[in-house]
Short mmCIF file of C-alpha atoms in Angstrom, two decimals:
data_model
loop_
_atom_site.label_atom_id
_atom_site.label_comp_id
_atom_site.label_asym_id
_atom_site.label_seq_id
_atom_site.Cartn_x
_atom_site.Cartn_y
_atom_site.Cartn_z
CA MET A 22 39.61 22.88 36.22
CA THR A 23 41.28 18.64 35.85
CA ARG A 24 37.86 18.21 37.39
CA LEU A 25 36.07 20.02 35.13
CA LEU A 26 38.13 18.02 32.38
CA ILE A 27 37.54 14.75 33.62
CA GLY A 28 33.73 15.47 33.77
CA PHE A 29 33.39 16.50 30.44
CA MET A 30 35.12 13.48 29.48
CA LEU A 31 33.16 11.11 30.98
CA LEU A 32 30.14 12.94 29.50
CA LEU A 33 31.79 12.59 26.04
CA SER A 34 32.55 8.67 26.65
CA GLY A 35 28.54 8.18 27.87
CA MET A 36 27.63 10.01 25.15
CA ASN A 37 29.21 7.85 22.41
CA SER A 38 28.42 4.34 24.14
CA PHE A 39 25.08 5.20 23.55
CA ALA A 40 25.36 6.08 20.28
CA GLN A 41 27.06 2.77 19.96
CA HIS A 42 24.36 0.97 21.32
CA ALA A 43 21.19 3.20 20.07
CA TYR A 44 18.98 0.15 19.33
CA PHE A 45 16.57 0.30 16.39
CA ALA A 46 14.03 -2.26 16.52
CA THR A 47 13.72 -4.82 13.29
CA LYS A 48 10.69 -6.71 13.70
CA GLY A 49 7.02 -5.63 14.74
CA SER A 50 3.81 -4.69 13.34
CA ILE A 51 2.11 -1.51 12.19
CA GLN A 52 -1.52 -0.10 11.93
CA TYR A 53 -2.56 1.53 9.40
CA GLU A 54 -5.77 3.25 7.86
CA LYS A 55 -6.74 3.51 4.66
CA VAL A 56 -8.60 6.03 3.06
CA VAL A 57 -10.23 5.63 -0.30
CA TYR A 58 -12.01 8.54 -1.59
CA THR A 59 -14.54 7.55 -3.24
CA LYS A 60 -16.85 9.61 -5.76
CA ALA A 61 -13.77 11.16 -6.93
CA ARG A 62 -12.54 7.33 -7.95
CA MET A 63 -16.01 6.33 -9.13
CA ARG A 64 -15.92 9.80 -11.80
CA ASP A 65 -12.66 9.21 -13.08
CA ILE A 66 -13.47 5.40 -13.60
CA MET A 67 -16.43 6.82 -15.38
CA ALA A 68 -14.39 8.98 -17.38
CA LYS A 69 -12.01 6.52 -18.43
CA TYR A 70 -14.91 4.69 -19.56
CA GLY A 71 -16.04 7.29 -21.72
CA GLY A 72 -19.28 7.42 -19.40
CA ASN A 73 -20.54 4.08 -21.27
CA ASN A 74 -24.13 2.53 -20.06
CA ARG A 75 -21.73 -0.90 -19.21
CA GLY A 76 -19.55 0.84 -17.28
CA MET A 77 -21.92 2.50 -15.73
CA MET A 78 -24.36 -0.33 -15.21
CA TYR A 79 -21.52 -0.82 -12.08
CA MET A 80 -21.70 2.46 -10.62
CA GLY A 81 -25.41 2.99 -9.59
CA ASN A 82 -26.27 6.87 -8.78
CA ILE A 83 -22.44 8.26 -7.69
CA ASP A 84 -24.15 11.13 -6.24
CA GLU A 85 -25.67 8.82 -3.62
CA MET A 86 -22.08 7.39 -2.91
CA PRO A 87 -20.36 8.33 0.69
CA GLU A 88 -17.10 10.99 0.15
CA SER A 89 -14.70 8.27 1.55
CA SER A 90 -14.15 4.83 2.84
CA THR A 91 -11.80 3.90 5.69
CA SER A 92 -10.62 0.43 6.21
CA ASN A 93 -7.81 -0.70 8.60
CA PHE A 94 -4.98 -3.14 7.94
CA VAL A 95 -1.85 -4.53 9.84
CA LEU A 96 1.43 -4.71 9.11
CA GLN A 97 3.74 -7.82 10.37
CA PHE A 98 7.52 -7.29 9.69
CA ASP A 99 11.01 -8.52 10.48
CA GLU A 100 14.06 -8.45 8.24
CA ASN A 101 13.07 -11.09 6.27
CA GLN A 102 9.61 -10.92 5.03
CA THR A 103 6.85 -8.58 5.92
CA VAL A 104 2.88 -9.54 5.49
CA MET A 105 0.12 -7.32 5.59
CA SER A 106 -3.80 -8.20 6.04
CA PRO A 107 -7.66 -6.65 7.34
CA SER A 108 -6.68 -5.48 11.26
CA ASP A 109 -9.57 -6.88 13.18
CA THR A 110 -9.21 -3.78 15.19
CA SER A 111 -12.97 -3.20 16.57
CA THR A 112 -11.95 0.39 17.32
CA PRO A 113 -9.49 2.07 14.92
CA VAL A 114 -7.25 4.53 16.06
CA LYS A 115 -8.04 7.79 13.63
CA SER A 116 -5.18 9.01 11.85
CA THR A 117 -5.09 13.07 11.20
CA MET A 118 -2.53 12.88 8.62
CA THR A 119 -3.38 14.97 5.50
CA ALA A 120 -2.00 14.06 2.06
CA PRO A 121 -0.25 16.77 0.03
CA GLY A 122 -2.01 18.37 -2.55
CA ILE A 123 -1.62 17.04 -5.77
CA THR A 124 -2.09 19.18 -9.33
CA LYS A 125 -4.54 18.25 -11.48
CA GLY A 126 -1.43 16.32 -13.97
CA GLY A 127 -0.58 14.09 -10.56
CA ARG A 128 2.36 15.76 -9.30
CA SER A 129 2.33 17.11 -5.73
CA SER A 130 2.01 21.29 -5.61
CA GLY A 131 2.78 21.26 -1.34
CA GLY A 132 0.76 21.22 1.19
CA GLY A 133 -3.41 21.06 0.83
CA SER A 134 -6.48 18.45 2.13
CA ARG A 135 -5.91 14.92 1.27
CA GLY A 136 -7.44 12.82 -1.74
CA GLY A 137 -8.03 9.22 -2.36
CA ALA A 138 -10.73 7.26 -3.66
CA GLY A 139 -12.57 3.77 -3.67
CA ALA A 140 -16.27 2.69 -3.80
CA GLY A 141 -18.98 0.10 -2.12
CA GLY A 142 -21.22 -2.22 -3.73
CA SER A 143 -22.65 -5.52 -4.50
CA GLN A 144 -20.54 -8.47 -6.70
CA ARG A 145 -22.46 -10.24 -9.58
CA ASN A 146 -20.53 -13.25 -11.29
CA ASN A 147 -21.07 -13.89 -14.98
CA ASN A 148 -18.58 -16.18 -15.74
CA GLY A 149 -16.13 -13.19 -14.87
CA GLY A 150 -17.85 -10.46 -16.91
CA ASN A 151 -18.17 -8.12 -13.98
CA ARG A 152 -15.29 -8.92 -11.87
CA MET A 153 -13.84 -5.86 -12.33
CA GLY A 154 -16.94 -4.01 -11.60
CA GLY A 155 -16.48 -5.39 -8.06
CA MET A 156 -12.83 -4.81 -8.02
CA MET A 157 -13.49 -1.07 -8.74
CA ARG A 158 -15.97 -0.67 -7.13
CA GLY A 159 -14.17 -2.45 -3.66
CA ASN A 160 -16.33 -5.48 -3.22
CA ASN A 161 -15.95 -7.47 0.12
CA LYS A 162 -14.28 -10.34 -0.61
CA MET A 163 -11.93 -8.29 -2.87
CA GLY A 164 -11.16 -6.04 0.36
CA GLU A 165 -9.68 -9.51 2.11
CA LYS A 166 -6.41 -9.14 0.64
CA ILE A 167 -3.06 -10.50 1.47
CA TYR A 168 0.24 -8.77 1.08
CA VAL A 169 3.45 -10.66 1.52
CA GLN A 170 6.96 -9.21 0.29
CA ASN A 171 9.87 -11.11 1.34
CA LEU A 172 12.55 -9.10 1.47
CA ARG A 173 16.08 -11.44 0.85
CA SER A 174 14.82 -13.25 -2.57
CA ARG A 175 12.94 -9.77 -2.98
CA THR A 176 9.07 -11.56 -4.23
CA SER A 177 6.26 -11.53 -3.70
CA GLU A 178 2.64 -12.81 -3.25
CA VAL A 179 -1.07 -11.21 -2.86
CA GLN A 180 -3.65 -13.79 -2.00
CA LEU A 181 -6.95 -12.68 -2.51
CA GLN A 182 -10.45 -13.91 -3.54
CA ILE A 183 -13.33 -13.17 -6.90
CA ASP A 184 -14.93 -16.51 -7.27
CA GLU A 185 -11.97 -19.39 -5.24
CA LYS A 186 -9.01 -18.00 -3.58
CA ILE A 187 -6.41 -17.14 -5.38
CA LEU A 188 -2.45 -16.52 -5.17
CA ILE A 189 -0.50 -14.56 -7.23
CA LYS A 190 3.49 -14.76 -7.33
CA ASP A 191 5.44 -12.30 -8.39
CA SER A 192 8.99 -10.32 -8.16
CA LEU A 193 8.51 -6.63 -6.07
CA GLN A 194 7.50 -4.64 -7.71
CA GLN A 195 10.47 -1.08 -8.92
CA VAL A 196 9.71 2.03 -7.93
CA THR A 197 12.20 5.17 -8.69
CA TRP A 198 12.51 7.20 -5.88
CA ARG A 199 13.32 10.94 -6.07
CA PHE A 200 13.69 12.29 -2.43
CA THR A 201 13.11 15.66 -0.94
CA ASP A 202 13.82 17.83 2.14
CA GLU A 203 10.31 17.92 3.54
CA PHE A 204 9.87 16.21 6.89
CA ARG A 205 6.61 15.83 8.95
CA THR A 206 5.84 13.20 12.18
CA ILE A 207 3.82 10.30 11.56
CA ALA A 208 3.24 8.19 14.40
CA GLY A 209 5.45 9.60 16.59
CA TYR A 210 7.78 9.10 13.66
CA GLU A 211 10.05 11.66 11.87
CA CYS A 212 9.68 10.83 7.68
CA ARG A 213 11.15 11.84 5.09
CA ARG A 214 9.46 12.69 2.04
CA VAL A 215 10.21 10.65 -1.35
CA ASN A 216 7.84 10.71 -5.03
CA GLY A 217 8.18 7.86 -6.55
CA ALA A 218 7.13 6.46 -9.43
CA THR A 219 6.86 2.28 -10.80
CA LYS A 220 7.92 1.22 -14.14
CA ASP A 221 3.70 1.78 -15.65
CA SER A 222 4.85 5.80 -14.25
CA LEU A 223 2.51 5.65 -11.49
CA TYR A 224 2.93 8.49 -9.31
CA LEU A 225 3.39 8.10 -5.80
CA ILE A 226 4.34 9.79 -2.82
CA ALA A 227 5.88 8.26 0.41
CA PHE A 228 6.82 9.03 3.75
CA TYR A 229 9.43 6.77 5.21
CA SER A 230 11.47 6.50 8.55
CA GLU A 231 15.02 5.56 9.25
CA GLU A 232 14.04 4.52 12.80
CA ILE A 233 12.36 1.09 11.64
CA PRO A 234 15.65 0.34 9.46
CA ILE A 235 13.39 -2.32 7.50
CA SER A 236 13.15 -1.11 3.44
CA ALA A 237 9.41 -2.36 2.68
CA GLY A 238 5.77 -0.63 3.26
CA PRO A 239 2.42 -0.85 3.54
CA VAL A 240 0.96 -3.06 0.53
CA LEU A 241 3.96 -4.22 -1.92
CA THR A 242 5.98 -0.31 -1.83
CA ASN A 243 9.37 -0.81 -0.76
CA GLY A 244 13.05 0.32 -1.76
CA LEU A 245 13.84 3.05 0.67
CA PRO A 246 16.33 3.54 3.67
CA GLY A 247 13.60 2.39 5.74
CA MET A 248 10.12 2.01 7.08
CA ILE A 249 7.14 3.40 5.01
CA LEU A 250 4.33 5.22 7.59
CA GLY A 251 2.93 6.98 4.63
CA LEU A 252 1.65 6.29 1.26
CA VAL A 253 -0.24 8.52 -1.35
CA ILE A 254 -1.65 7.28 -4.33
CA PRO A 255 -3.33 9.87 -6.32
CA GLU A 256 -4.10 8.97 -9.15
CA MET A 257 -6.12 6.20 -7.58
CA HIS A 258 -7.37 8.66 -4.35
CA ILE A 259 -5.82 6.17 -2.01
CA ASN A 260 -3.81 7.26 1.40
CA TYR A 261 -2.14 4.94 3.46
CA TRP A 262 -0.77 6.59 6.50
CA ALA A 263 0.67 4.85 9.69
CA THR A 264 -1.21 4.73 13.05
CA GLU A 265 0.33 2.95 15.52
CA VAL A 266 3.45 0.97 15.64
CA LYS A 267 5.02 -1.71 18.14
CA PHE A 268 7.96 -3.50 18.82
CA THR A 269 7.66 -7.38 19.44
CA ASN A 270 9.95 -10.23 19.21
CA ASP A 271 6.65 -12.86 17.68
CA GLU A 272 7.74 -14.46 14.89
CA ILE A 273 5.67 -13.74 12.13
CA SER A 274 2.89 -16.68 11.12
CA ASN A 275 2.11 -18.01 8.02
CA SER A 276 -1.13 -19.13 9.03
CA TRP A 277 -2.80 -16.47 6.26
CA ARG A 278 -1.53 -19.06 3.80
CA ASP A 279 -4.46 -20.93 2.17
CA LYS A 280 -3.72 -24.17 0.93
CA LYS A 281 -6.62 -24.63 -1.83
CA ALA A 282 -5.70 -21.09 -3.20
CA LYS A 283 -4.84 -21.53 -6.91
CA GLU A 284 -1.50 -19.96 -7.64
CA MET A 285 -0.32 -18.11 -11.04
CA THR A 286 1.73 -15.49 -11.85
CA ALA A 287 0.63 -11.71 -12.27
CA ASN A 288 1.00 -12.23 -16.31
CA ASP A 289 -1.38 -15.59 -15.94
CA PHE A 290 -4.09 -13.60 -14.18
CA PHE A 291 -4.28 -10.93 -16.38
CA LYS A 292 -4.91 -13.44 -18.87
CA LEU A 293 -7.68 -14.35 -16.75
CA LEU A 294 -9.31 -11.45 -16.54
CA SER A 295 -8.90 -9.69 -19.58
CA GLY A 296 -10.63 -11.58 -21.53
CA SER A 297 -14.13 -10.46 -19.66
CA ILE A 298 -13.06 -7.57 -18.56
CA PHE A 299 -12.27 -5.55 -21.22
CA ARG A 300 -14.24 -7.24 -24.50
CA GLY A 301 -15.41 -4.56 -26.48
CA ARG A 302 -14.18 -1.72 -24.84
CA GLY A 303 -10.70 -1.51 -27.04
CA GLY A 304 -7.47 -0.38 -25.05
CA ASN A 305 -3.81 -1.14 -25.65
CA GLU A 306 -2.87 -4.66 -23.50
CA SER A 307 -0.28 -2.90 -21.39
CA GLU A 308 -3.21 -0.17 -20.28
CA GLN A 309 -5.46 -3.22 -19.74
CA LYS A 310 -2.73 -5.42 -17.80
CA ARG A 311 -2.15 -1.82 -15.58
CA GLN A 312 -5.58 -1.19 -14.83
CA ILE A 313 -6.02 -4.62 -13.47
CA LEU A 314 -2.53 -5.16 -12.01
CA GLU A 315 -3.18 -1.94 -9.86
CA GLN A 316 -6.36 -2.71 -8.44
CA ILE A 317 -4.85 -5.70 -7.13
CA ILE A 318 -1.94 -4.23 -5.20
CA TYR A 319 -3.51 -0.86 -3.64
#
């Protein structure tokens, strides 16, 4: 009996020691697969602009577009910042994740297949008049965006190229999150589902893991008690899914930064594009700003 009691005490002591020294890595990299559902996205864009000739001029024959397009990104992270950039992986790991079903109103119906959208095509430059067409089609230069979140100063940077390299600086976007009791495994990590809305009422679905205790995620998402490994933007027909997580002691490099990039705020960027993009189309300034900034962020 005494031996049994001693053995039990030793086992309990070992379990407590393990719990006290459990290791949650705070530095590493994550590979994400981005899926954009092209046809659905372009149909929404055409409907938004009323199918006018000017808008359709950019689109081409929508029936000839692929159903979806896929690209890959790598997110480097530590306790202070994240840097997300296009991945140079030649043989990307395909995600098998599916997004929650979404109703017409943009809210989850629970279960179903994943949805999303984006498009390809060339970009014309005529003093900025066709910039938004290229942004909405997902042109290659706009696709080479780099996203930076400074978690201490609560600021963000997005470096992109239209006619020139531009570095857009802003505060981190705020999202109101609502927690659910739904869980799923993503890239080997148990993730909890949350539903969110930006201050401009863009609906988001995220899956985060507390096993990676960094309040960040793909593009400029943040604000949860763990890393976001799955992100669905139903209105834009875009999904991000983590396919691989690696932990490292390497420091995050700032080699992505182009010293010649023109720095500006998000508001300055909106003013730069809004005159040529929305001329003659009507709509209020708030809605125009949302359209431009959402194209940049997601």
